[in-house]
Short mmCIF file of C-alpha atoms in Angstrom, two decimals:
data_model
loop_
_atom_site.label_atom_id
_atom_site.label_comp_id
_atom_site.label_asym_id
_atom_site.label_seq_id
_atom_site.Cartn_x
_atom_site.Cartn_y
_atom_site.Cartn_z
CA UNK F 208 16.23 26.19 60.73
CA UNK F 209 18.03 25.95 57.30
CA UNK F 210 15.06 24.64 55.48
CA UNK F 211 12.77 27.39 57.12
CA UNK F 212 15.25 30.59 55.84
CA UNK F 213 15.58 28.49 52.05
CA UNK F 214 11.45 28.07 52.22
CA UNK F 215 10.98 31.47 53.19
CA UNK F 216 13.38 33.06 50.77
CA UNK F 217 11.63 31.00 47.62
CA UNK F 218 8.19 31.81 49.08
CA UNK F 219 9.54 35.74 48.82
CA UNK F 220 10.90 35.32 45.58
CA UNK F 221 7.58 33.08 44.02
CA UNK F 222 5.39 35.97 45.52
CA UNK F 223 6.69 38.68 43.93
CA UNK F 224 6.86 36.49 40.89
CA UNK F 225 3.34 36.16 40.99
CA UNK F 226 2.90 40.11 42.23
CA UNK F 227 4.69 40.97 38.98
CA UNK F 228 2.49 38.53 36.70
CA UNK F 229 -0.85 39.64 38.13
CA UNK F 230 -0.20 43.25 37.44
CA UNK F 231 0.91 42.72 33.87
CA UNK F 232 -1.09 44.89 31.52
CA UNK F 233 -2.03 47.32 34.75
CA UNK F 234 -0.70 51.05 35.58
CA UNK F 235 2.62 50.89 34.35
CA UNK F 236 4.25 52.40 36.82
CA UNK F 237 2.63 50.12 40.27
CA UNK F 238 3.95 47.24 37.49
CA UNK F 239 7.24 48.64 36.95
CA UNK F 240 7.79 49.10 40.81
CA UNK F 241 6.30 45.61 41.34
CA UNK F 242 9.01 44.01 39.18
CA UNK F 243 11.87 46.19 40.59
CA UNK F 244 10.67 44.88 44.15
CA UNK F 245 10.63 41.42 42.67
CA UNK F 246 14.23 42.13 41.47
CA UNK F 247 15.27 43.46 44.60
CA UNK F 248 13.96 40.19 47.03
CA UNK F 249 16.09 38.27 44.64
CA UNK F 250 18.76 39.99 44.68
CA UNK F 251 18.75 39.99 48.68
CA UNK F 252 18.71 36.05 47.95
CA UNK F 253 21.06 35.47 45.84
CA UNK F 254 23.83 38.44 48.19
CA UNK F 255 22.55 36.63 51.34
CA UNK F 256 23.28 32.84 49.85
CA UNK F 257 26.70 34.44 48.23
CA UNK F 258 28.13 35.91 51.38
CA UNK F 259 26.95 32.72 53.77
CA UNK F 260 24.34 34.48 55.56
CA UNK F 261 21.33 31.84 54.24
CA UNK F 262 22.29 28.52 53.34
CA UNK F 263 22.94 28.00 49.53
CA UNK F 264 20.19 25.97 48.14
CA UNK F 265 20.27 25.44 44.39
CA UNK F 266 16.38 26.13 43.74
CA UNK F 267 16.36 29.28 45.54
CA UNK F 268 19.12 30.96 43.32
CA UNK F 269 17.55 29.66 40.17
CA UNK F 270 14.20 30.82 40.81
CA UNK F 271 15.67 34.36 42.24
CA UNK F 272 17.71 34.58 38.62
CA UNK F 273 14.49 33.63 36.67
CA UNK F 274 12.53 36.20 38.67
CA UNK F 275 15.16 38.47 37.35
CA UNK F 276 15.12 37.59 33.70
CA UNK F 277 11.18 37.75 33.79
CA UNK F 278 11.21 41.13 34.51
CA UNK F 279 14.25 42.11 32.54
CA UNK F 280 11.93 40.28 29.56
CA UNK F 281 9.30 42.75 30.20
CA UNK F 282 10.67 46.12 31.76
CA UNK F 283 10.81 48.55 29.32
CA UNK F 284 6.76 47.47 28.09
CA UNK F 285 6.14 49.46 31.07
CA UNK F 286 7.47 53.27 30.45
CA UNK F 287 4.84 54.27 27.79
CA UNK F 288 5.11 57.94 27.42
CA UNK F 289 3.41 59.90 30.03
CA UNK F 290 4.53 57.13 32.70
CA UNK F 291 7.05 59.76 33.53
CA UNK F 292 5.51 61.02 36.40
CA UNK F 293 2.71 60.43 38.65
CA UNK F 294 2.50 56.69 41.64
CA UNK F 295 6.03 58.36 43.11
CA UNK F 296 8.07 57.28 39.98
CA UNK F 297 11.50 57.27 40.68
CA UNK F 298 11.93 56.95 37.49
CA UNK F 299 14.67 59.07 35.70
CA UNK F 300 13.44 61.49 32.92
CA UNK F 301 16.30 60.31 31.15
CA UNK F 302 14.84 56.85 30.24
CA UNK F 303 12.44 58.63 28.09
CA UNK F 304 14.95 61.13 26.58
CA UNK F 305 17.42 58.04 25.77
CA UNK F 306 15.19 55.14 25.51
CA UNK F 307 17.86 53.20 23.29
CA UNK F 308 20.26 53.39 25.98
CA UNK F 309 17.84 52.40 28.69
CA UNK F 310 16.64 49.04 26.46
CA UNK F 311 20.13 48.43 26.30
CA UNK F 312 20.85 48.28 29.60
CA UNK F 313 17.28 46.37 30.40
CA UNK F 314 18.83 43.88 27.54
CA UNK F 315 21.92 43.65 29.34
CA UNK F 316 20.54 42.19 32.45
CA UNK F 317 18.35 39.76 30.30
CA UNK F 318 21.47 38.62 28.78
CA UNK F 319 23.30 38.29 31.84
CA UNK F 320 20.50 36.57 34.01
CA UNK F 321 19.89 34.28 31.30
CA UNK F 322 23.44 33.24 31.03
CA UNK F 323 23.73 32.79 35.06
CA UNK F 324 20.64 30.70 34.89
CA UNK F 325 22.51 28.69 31.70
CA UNK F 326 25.35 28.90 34.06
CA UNK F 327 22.92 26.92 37.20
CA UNK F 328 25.05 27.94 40.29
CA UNK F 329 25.59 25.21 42.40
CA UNK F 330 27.70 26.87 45.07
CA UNK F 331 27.30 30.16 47.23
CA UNK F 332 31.05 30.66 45.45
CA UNK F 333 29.79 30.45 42.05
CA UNK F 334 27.58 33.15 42.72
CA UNK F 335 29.95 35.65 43.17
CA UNK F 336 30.82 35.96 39.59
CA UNK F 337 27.18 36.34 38.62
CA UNK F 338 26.72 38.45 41.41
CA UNK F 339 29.16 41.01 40.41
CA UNK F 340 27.82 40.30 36.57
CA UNK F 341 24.32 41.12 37.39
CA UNK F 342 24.47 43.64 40.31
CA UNK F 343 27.03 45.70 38.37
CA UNK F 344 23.97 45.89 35.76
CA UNK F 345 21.39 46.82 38.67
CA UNK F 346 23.86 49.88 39.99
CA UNK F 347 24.61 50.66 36.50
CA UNK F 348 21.19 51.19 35.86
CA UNK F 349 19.79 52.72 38.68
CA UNK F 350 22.81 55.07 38.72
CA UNK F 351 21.75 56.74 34.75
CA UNK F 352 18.02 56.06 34.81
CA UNK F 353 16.44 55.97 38.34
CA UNK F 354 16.12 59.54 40.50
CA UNK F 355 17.40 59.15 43.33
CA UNK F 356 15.13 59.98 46.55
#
């Protein structure tokens, strides 16, 4: 049963991986979304392995963080103007009206995903730390630059 929840949750995270990839250079807003569903399946890995409800498994939590830093890479190539609106955005108007402050907190997230996966969890405990690291940059972000529906 353990090895069927790990496969499943890397087969999740490696599809949206791929989701994200294929729609590179697309609408800019279905590619945005893609990535922040990407970032969200990871995120439910990584919270699930961190609280004990899947079993920890190394690979899992490194490919969810990579996922992560992928799309952090890439984010803000996707809010061109006139993306503001339009494929149920809910994306803030403020990204646009403070787009240094919206790369910087895009940057953030690189910088912190890239120093979990420097970091290479090995334990559900030592993903607390980069749990709190990382999610506080997802709620941080979603909280200035993301309407809320």
């Amino acid at each position: 049963m353990k090895k069927l929840v790990v496969a499943s949750i890397l087969t999740a995270t490696l599809t949206a991986g791929a989701a994200i990839a294929a729609s590179h250079g697309a609408d800019p807003i279905a590619t945005r979304k893609n990535g922040m569903q990407g970032v969200g399946l990871a995120m439910g890995t990584l919270a699930a392995m961190a609280k004990g409800e899947a079993p920890f498994n190394e690979k899992s939590a490194l490919s969810a963080l990579k996922l992560m830093n992928y799309v952090a890479a890439t984010f803000e190539q996707h809010f061109p103007e006139g993306s503001n609106s339009g494929g149920d955005t809910t994306a803030a108007p403020k990204i646009w009206e403070d787009m240094a402050g919206f790369k910087a907190a895009v940057a953030k997230l690189q910088t912190d995903t890239a120093a979990a996966i420097e970091a290479a969890p090995a334990s559900a405990e030592a993903l607390g730390p980069i749990m709190g690291s990382v999610g506080g940059n997802c709620k941080s972000c979603h909280e200035s630059f993301r309407v809320k529906k």
